[in-house]
GROMACS .gro file of C-alpha atoms in nm:
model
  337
    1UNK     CA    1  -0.153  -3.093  19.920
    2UNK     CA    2  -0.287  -3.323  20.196
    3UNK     CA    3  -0.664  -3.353  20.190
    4UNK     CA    4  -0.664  -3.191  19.866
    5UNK     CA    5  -1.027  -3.341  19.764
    6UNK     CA    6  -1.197  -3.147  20.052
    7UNK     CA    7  -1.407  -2.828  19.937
    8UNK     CA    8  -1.158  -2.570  20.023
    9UNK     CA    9  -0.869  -2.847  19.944
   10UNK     CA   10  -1.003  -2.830  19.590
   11UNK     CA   11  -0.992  -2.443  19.552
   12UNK     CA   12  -0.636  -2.443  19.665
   13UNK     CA   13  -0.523  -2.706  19.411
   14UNK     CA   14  -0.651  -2.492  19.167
   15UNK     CA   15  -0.512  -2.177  19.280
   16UNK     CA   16  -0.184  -2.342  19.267
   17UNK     CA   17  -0.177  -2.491  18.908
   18UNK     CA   18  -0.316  -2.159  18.831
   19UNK     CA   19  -0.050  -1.979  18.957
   20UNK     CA   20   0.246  -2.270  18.770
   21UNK     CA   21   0.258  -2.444  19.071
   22UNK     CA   22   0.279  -2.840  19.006
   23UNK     CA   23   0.019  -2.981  19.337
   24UNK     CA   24   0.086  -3.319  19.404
   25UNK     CA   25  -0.281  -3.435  19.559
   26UNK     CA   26  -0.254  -3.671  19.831
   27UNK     CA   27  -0.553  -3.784  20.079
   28UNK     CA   28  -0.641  -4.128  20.241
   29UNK     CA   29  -0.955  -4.149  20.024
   30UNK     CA   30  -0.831  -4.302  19.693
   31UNK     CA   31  -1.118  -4.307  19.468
   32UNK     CA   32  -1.207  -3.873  19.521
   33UNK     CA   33  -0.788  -3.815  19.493
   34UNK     CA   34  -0.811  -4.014  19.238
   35UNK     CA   35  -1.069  -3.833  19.055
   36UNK     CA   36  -0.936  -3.506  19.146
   37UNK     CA   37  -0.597  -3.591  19.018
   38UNK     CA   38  -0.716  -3.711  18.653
   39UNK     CA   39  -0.938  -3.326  18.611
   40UNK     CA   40  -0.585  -3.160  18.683
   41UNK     CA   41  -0.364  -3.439  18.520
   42UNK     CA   42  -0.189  -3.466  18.851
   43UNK     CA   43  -0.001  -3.775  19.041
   44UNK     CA   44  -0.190  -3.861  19.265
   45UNK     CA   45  -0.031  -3.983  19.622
   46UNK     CA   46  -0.225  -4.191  19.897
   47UNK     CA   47  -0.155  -4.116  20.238
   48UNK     CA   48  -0.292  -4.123  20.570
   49UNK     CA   49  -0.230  -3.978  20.910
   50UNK     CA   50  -0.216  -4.349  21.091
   51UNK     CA   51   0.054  -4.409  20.821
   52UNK     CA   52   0.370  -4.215  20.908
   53UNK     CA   53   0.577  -4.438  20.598
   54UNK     CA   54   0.260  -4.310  20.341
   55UNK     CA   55   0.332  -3.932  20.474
   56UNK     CA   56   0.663  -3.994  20.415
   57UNK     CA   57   0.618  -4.099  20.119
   58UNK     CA   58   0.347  -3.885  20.015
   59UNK     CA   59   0.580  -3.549  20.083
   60UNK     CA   60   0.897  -3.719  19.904
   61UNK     CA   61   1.027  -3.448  19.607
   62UNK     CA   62   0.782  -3.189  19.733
   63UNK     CA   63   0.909  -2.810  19.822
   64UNK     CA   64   0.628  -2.801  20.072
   65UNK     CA   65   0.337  -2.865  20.193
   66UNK     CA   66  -0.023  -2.758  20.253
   67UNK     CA   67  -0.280  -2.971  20.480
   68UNK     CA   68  -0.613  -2.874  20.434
   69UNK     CA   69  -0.761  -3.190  20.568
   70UNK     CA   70  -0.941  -3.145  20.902
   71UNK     CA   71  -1.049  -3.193  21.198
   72UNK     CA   72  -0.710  -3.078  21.206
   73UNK     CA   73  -0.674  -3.210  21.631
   74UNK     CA   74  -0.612  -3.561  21.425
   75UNK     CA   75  -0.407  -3.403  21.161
   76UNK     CA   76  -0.192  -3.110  21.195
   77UNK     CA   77   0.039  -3.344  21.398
   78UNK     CA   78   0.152  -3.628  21.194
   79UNK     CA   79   0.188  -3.381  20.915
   80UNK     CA   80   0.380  -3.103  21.088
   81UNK     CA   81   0.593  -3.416  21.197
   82UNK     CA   82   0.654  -3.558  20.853
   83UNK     CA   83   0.706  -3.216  20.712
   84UNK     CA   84   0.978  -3.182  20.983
   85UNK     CA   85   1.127  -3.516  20.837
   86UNK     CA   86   1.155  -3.434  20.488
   87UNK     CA   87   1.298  -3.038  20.604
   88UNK     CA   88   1.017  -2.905  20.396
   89UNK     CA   89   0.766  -2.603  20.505
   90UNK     CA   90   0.444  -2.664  20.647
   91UNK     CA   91   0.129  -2.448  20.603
   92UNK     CA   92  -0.272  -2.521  20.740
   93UNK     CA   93  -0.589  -2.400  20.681
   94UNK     CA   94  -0.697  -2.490  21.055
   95UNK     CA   95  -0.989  -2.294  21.218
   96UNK     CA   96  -1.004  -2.512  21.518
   97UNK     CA   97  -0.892  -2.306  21.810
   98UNK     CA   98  -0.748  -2.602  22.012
   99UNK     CA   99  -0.547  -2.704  21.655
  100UNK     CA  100  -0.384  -2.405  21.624
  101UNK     CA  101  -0.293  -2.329  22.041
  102UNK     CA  102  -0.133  -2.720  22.031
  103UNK     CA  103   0.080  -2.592  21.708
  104UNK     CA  104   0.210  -2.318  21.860
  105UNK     CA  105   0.246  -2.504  22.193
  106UNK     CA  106   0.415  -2.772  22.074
  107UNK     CA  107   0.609  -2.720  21.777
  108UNK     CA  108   0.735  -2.372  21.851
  109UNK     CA  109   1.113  -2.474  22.014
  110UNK     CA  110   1.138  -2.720  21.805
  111UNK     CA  111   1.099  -2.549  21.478
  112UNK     CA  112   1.311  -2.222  21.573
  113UNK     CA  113   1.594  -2.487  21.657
  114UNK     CA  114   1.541  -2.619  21.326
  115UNK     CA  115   1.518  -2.317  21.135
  116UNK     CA  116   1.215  -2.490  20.968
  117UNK     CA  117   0.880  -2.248  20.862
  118UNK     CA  118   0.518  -2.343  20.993
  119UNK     CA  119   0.240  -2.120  20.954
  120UNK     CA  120  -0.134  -2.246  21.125
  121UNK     CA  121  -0.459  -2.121  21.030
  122UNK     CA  122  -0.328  -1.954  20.715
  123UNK     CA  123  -0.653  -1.924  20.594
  124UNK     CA  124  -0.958  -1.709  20.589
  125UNK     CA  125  -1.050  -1.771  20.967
  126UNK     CA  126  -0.702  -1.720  21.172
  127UNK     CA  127  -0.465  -1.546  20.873
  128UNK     CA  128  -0.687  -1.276  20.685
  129UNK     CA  129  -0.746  -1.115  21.045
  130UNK     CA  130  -0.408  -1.117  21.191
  131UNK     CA  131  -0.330  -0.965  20.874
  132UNK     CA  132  -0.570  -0.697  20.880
  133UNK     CA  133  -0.499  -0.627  21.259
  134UNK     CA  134  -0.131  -0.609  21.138
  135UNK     CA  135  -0.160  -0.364  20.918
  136UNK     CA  136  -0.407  -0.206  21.132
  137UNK     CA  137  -0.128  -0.135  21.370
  138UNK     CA  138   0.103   0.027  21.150
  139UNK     CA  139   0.394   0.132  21.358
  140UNK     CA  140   0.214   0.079  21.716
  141UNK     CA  141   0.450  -0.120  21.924
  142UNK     CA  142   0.200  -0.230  22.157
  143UNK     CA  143  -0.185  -0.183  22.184
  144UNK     CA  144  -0.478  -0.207  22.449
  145UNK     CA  145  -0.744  -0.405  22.230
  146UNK     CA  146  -0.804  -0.598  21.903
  147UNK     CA  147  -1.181  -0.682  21.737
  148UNK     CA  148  -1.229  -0.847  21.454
  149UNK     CA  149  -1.567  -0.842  21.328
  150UNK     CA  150  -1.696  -1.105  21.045
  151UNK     CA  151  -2.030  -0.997  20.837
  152UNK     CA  152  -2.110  -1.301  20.623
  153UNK     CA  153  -2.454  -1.290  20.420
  154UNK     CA  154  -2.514  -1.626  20.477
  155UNK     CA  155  -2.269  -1.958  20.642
  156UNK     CA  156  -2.333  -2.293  20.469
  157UNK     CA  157  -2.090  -2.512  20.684
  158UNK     CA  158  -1.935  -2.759  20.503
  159UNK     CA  159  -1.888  -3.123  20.596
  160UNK     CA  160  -1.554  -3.063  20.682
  161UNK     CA  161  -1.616  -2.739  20.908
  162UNK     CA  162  -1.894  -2.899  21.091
  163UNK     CA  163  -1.690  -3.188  21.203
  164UNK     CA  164  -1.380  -2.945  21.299
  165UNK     CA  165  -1.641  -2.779  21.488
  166UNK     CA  166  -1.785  -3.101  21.642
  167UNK     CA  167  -1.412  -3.218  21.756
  168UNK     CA  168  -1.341  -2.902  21.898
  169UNK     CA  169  -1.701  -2.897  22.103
  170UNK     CA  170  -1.583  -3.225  22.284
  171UNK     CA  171  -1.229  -3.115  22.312
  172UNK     CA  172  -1.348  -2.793  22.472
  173UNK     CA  173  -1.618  -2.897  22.650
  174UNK     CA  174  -1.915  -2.693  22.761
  175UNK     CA  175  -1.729  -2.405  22.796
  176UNK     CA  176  -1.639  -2.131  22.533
  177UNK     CA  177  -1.266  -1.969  22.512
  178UNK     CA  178  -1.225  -1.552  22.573
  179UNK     CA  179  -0.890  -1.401  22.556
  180UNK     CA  180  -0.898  -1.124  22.863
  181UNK     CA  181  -0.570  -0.977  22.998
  182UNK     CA  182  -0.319  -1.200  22.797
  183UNK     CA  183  -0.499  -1.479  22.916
  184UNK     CA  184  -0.702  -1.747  22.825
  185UNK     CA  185  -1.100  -1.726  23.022
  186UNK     CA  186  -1.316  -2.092  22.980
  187UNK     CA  187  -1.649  -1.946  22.994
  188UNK     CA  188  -1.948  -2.119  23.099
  189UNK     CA  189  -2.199  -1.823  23.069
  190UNK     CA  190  -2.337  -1.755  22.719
  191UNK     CA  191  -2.199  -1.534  22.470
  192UNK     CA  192  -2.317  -1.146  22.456
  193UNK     CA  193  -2.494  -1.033  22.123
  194UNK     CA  194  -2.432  -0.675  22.075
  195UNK     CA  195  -2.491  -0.375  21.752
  196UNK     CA  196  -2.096  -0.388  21.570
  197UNK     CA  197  -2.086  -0.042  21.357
  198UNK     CA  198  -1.958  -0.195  21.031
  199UNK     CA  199  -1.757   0.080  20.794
  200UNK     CA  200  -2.068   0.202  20.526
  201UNK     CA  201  -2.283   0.105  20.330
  202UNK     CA  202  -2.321  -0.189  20.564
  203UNK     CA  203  -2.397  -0.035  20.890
  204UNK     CA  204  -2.516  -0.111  21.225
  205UNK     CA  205  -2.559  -0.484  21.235
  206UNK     CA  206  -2.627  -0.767  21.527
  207UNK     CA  207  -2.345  -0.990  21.578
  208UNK     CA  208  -2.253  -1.252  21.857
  209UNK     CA  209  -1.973  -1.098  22.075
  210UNK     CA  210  -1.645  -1.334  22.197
  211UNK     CA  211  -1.757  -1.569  21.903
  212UNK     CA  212  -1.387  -1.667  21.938
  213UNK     CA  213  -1.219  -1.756  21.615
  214UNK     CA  214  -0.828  -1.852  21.524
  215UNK     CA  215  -0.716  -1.492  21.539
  216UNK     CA  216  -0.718  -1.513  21.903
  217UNK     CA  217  -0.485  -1.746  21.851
  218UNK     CA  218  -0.267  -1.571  21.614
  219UNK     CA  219  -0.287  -1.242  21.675
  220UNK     CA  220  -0.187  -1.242  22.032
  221UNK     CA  221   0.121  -1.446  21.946
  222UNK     CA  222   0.303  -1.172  21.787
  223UNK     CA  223   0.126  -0.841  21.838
  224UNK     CA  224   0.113  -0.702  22.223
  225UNK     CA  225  -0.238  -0.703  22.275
  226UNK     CA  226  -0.388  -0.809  22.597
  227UNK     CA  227  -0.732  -0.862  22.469
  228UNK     CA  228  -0.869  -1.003  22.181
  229UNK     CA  229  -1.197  -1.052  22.061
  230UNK     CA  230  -1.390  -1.185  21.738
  231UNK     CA  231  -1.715  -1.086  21.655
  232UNK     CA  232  -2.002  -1.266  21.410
  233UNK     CA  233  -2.328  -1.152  21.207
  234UNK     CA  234  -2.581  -1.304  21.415
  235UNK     CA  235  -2.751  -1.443  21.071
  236UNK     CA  236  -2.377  -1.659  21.005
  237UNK     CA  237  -2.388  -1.804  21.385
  238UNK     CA  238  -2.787  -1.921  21.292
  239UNK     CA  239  -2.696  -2.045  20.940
  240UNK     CA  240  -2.371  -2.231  21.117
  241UNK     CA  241  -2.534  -2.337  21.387
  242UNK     CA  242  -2.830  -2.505  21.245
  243UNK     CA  243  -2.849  -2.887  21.164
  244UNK     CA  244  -2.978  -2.851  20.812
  245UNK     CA  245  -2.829  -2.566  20.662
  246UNK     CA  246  -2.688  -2.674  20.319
  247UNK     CA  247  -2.369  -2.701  20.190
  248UNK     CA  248  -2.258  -2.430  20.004
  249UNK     CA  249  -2.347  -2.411  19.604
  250UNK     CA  250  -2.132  -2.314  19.320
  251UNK     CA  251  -2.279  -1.983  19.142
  252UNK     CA  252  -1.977  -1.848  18.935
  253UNK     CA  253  -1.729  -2.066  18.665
  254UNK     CA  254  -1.467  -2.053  18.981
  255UNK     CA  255  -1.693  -2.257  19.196
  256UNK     CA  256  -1.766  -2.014  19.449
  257UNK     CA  257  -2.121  -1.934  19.651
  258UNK     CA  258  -2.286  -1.600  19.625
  259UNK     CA  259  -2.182  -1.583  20.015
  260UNK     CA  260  -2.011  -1.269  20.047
  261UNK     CA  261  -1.805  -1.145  20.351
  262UNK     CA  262  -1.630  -0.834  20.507
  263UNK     CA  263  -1.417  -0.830  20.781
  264UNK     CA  264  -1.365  -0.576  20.990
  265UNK     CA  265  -1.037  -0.520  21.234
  266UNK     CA  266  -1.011  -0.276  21.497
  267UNK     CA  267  -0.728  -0.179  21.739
  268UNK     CA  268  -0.678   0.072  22.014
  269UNK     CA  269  -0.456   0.198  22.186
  270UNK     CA  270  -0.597   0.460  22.470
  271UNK     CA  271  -0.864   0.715  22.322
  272UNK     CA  272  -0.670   0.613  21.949
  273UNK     CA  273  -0.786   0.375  21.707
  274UNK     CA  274  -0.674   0.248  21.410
  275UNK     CA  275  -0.894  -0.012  21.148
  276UNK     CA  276  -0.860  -0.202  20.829
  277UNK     CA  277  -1.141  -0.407  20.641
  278UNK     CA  278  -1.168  -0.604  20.386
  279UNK     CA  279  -1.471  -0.786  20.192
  280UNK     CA  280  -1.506  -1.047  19.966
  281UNK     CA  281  -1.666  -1.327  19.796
  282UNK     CA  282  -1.703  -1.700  19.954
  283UNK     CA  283  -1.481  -1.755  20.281
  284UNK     CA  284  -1.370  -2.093  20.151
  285UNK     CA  285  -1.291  -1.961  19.792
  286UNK     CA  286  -1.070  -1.687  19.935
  287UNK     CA  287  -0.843  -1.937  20.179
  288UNK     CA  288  -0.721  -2.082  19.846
  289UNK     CA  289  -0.502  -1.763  19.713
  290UNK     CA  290  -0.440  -1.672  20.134
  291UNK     CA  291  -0.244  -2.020  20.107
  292UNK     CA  292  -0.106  -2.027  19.814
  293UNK     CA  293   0.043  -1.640  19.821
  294UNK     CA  294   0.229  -1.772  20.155
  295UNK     CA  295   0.358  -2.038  20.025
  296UNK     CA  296   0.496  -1.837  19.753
  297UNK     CA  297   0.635  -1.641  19.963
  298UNK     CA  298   0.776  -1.862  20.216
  299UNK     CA  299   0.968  -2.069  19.892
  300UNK     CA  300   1.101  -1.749  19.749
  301UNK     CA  301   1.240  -1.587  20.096
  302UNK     CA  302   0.990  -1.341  20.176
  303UNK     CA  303   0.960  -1.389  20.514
  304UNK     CA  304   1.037  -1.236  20.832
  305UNK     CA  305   1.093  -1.534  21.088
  306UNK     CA  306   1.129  -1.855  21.153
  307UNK     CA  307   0.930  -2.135  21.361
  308UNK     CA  308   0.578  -2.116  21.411
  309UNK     CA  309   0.424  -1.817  21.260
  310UNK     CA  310   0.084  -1.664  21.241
  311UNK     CA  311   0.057  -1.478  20.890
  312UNK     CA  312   0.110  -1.129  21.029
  313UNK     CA  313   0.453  -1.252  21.204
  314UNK     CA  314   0.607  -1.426  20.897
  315UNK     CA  315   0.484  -1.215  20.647
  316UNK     CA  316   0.459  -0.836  20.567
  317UNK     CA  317   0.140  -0.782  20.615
  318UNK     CA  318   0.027  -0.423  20.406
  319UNK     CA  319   0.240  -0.635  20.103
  320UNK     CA  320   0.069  -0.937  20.183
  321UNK     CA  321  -0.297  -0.791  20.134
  322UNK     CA  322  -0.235  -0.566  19.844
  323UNK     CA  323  -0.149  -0.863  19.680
  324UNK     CA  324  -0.476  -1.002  19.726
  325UNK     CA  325  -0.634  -0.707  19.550
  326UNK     CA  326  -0.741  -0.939  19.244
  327UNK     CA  327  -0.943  -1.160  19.544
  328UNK     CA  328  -1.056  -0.907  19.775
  329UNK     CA  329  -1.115  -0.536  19.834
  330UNK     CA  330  -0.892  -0.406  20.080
  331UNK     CA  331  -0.895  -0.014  20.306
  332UNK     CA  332  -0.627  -0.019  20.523
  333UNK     CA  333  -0.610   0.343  20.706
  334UNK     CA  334  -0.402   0.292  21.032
  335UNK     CA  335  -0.351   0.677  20.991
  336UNK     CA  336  -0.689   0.735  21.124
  337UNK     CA  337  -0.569   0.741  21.524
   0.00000   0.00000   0.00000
């Protein structure tokens, strides 16, 4: 577990002990992996990106592992690289856009040749909606348009996503990415906000349209789907957006906020469309059993592929979510086309 101190690093260490996994933390910061490690009576292993022999040495024994420790620009490559080393599996968390396109850019040839599994952005941004659009499609080969539309009550960045978002602002520049016509747009104009019709009781609700997320990354790399668009509350892109919004606050024994989220994924195909949703409790919260139910699967064979996989690729995706049920509620009805 690299950057397993970090708020959503900590949820997924405890998902995995939880679930009789035995997470070996590992971090550059010694004094919070070292704290970490003695609540969970865990070994704890210092490592740092700048430090390929520490990542080395960090992985050493392991069956796997997960980096949660962003910006991920600086750190999904020395860590896909030492996971390729030690012939081990590699899963993120990232939600950076430019991340997750340089994963897939980069390590795709040389993971098929290696036979060696790496699933990006397997995480609440990036994995829950190429899931959802997965399933949405059902038996669709192919289909004209994907939107996936986020409804959070509230978004208290945390450190860690406001400094992803920072290094992927000065990566990107002042432009914003659409996906139009299997195609990447840079966009200098500003986004629309527009009325998404969430399924009931939630409604009719203002959101920010071509808010682009990581399922434009993922989705389009194994579904046919020209275009592909992400949507967001209007309220989240304020909260997110602001300078002094706080950091989110544990209200349950589990350590989650009282945020709570539904996502909403849409695809057509002609005059037919097909949707599934799901909602929620705390974005962060929820990345933790996303991660760890891949990584079970990917250890026990349940995959589909090899290489680098979005979630919906590698994974069957109706299975997948229904074995969520315990962390979200799911309605998956791809029959209504």
């Amino acid at each position: 577990m690299f950057g397993a101190y970090g708020h959503t690093g900590k949820f997924v260490v405890a998902e995995l002990a939880a679930r009789g996994f035995v997470p070996v933390p590992s971090g550059r910061n010694p004094q919070a992996l070292g704290k970490l490690a003695d609540e969970h009576g865990l070994e704890p292993r210092v490592a740092s990106v700048d430090d390929p022999a520490s990542l080395d040495r960090a992985l050493a024994g392991t069956v796997a592992v997960i980096n949660c420790a962003g910006p991920f620009a600086a750190t999904t490559g020395p860590v896909i690289e030492a996971a390729l080393r030690a012939k081990i599996p590699y899963l993120d968390v990232a939600a950076e856009l430019e991340a997750n396109l340089d994963t897939f850019a980069h390590y795709r040839e040389r993971a098929q040749d290696a036979g060696a599994v790496i699933v990006p952005a397997m995480a609440f941004f990036g994995g829950l909606g190429d899931l959802l659009a997965t399933a949405a499609m059902g038996d669709w080969a192919a289909a004209d348009e994907a939107h996936i539309a986020y409804a959070l009550s509230s978004w208290h960045p945390t450190a860690g996503t406001r400094l992803s978002g920072a290094v992927s602002r000065e990566r990107r520049g002042d432009v914003r990415l659409r996906y139009r016509g299997g195609q990447w747009e840079r966009r200098t104009d500003a986004a629309p906000t527009l009325r998404w019709t969430f399924p009931k009781p939630m409604g009719p609700r203002e959101v920010i349209g071509e808010f682009t997320m990581a399922d434009v990354v993922t989705v389009p790399q194994h579904l046919s789907i020209p275009d592909v668009t992400t949507y967001m509350t209007a309220e989240a892109v304020r909260d997110v957006a602001a300078p002094h919004t706080p950091v989110p606050t544990a209200t349950d024994p589990n350590g989650r906020s009282d945020q709570t989220f539904l996502v909403d994924a849409v695809v057509r195909s002609g005059k037919a469309e097909r949707r599934a949703t799901a909602s929620g409790q705390d974005i962060y919260a929820v990345t933790a059993p996303l991660a760890v139910e891949a990584l079970e699967r990917v250890l026990t064979g349940r995959t589909k592929t090899v290489g680098v996989a979005s979630a919906g690729e590698i994974f069957d995706a109706p299975d997948f979510l229904h074995a969520l049920a315990p962390h979200i509620t799911l309605d998956l009805h791809p029959q209504n086309a």
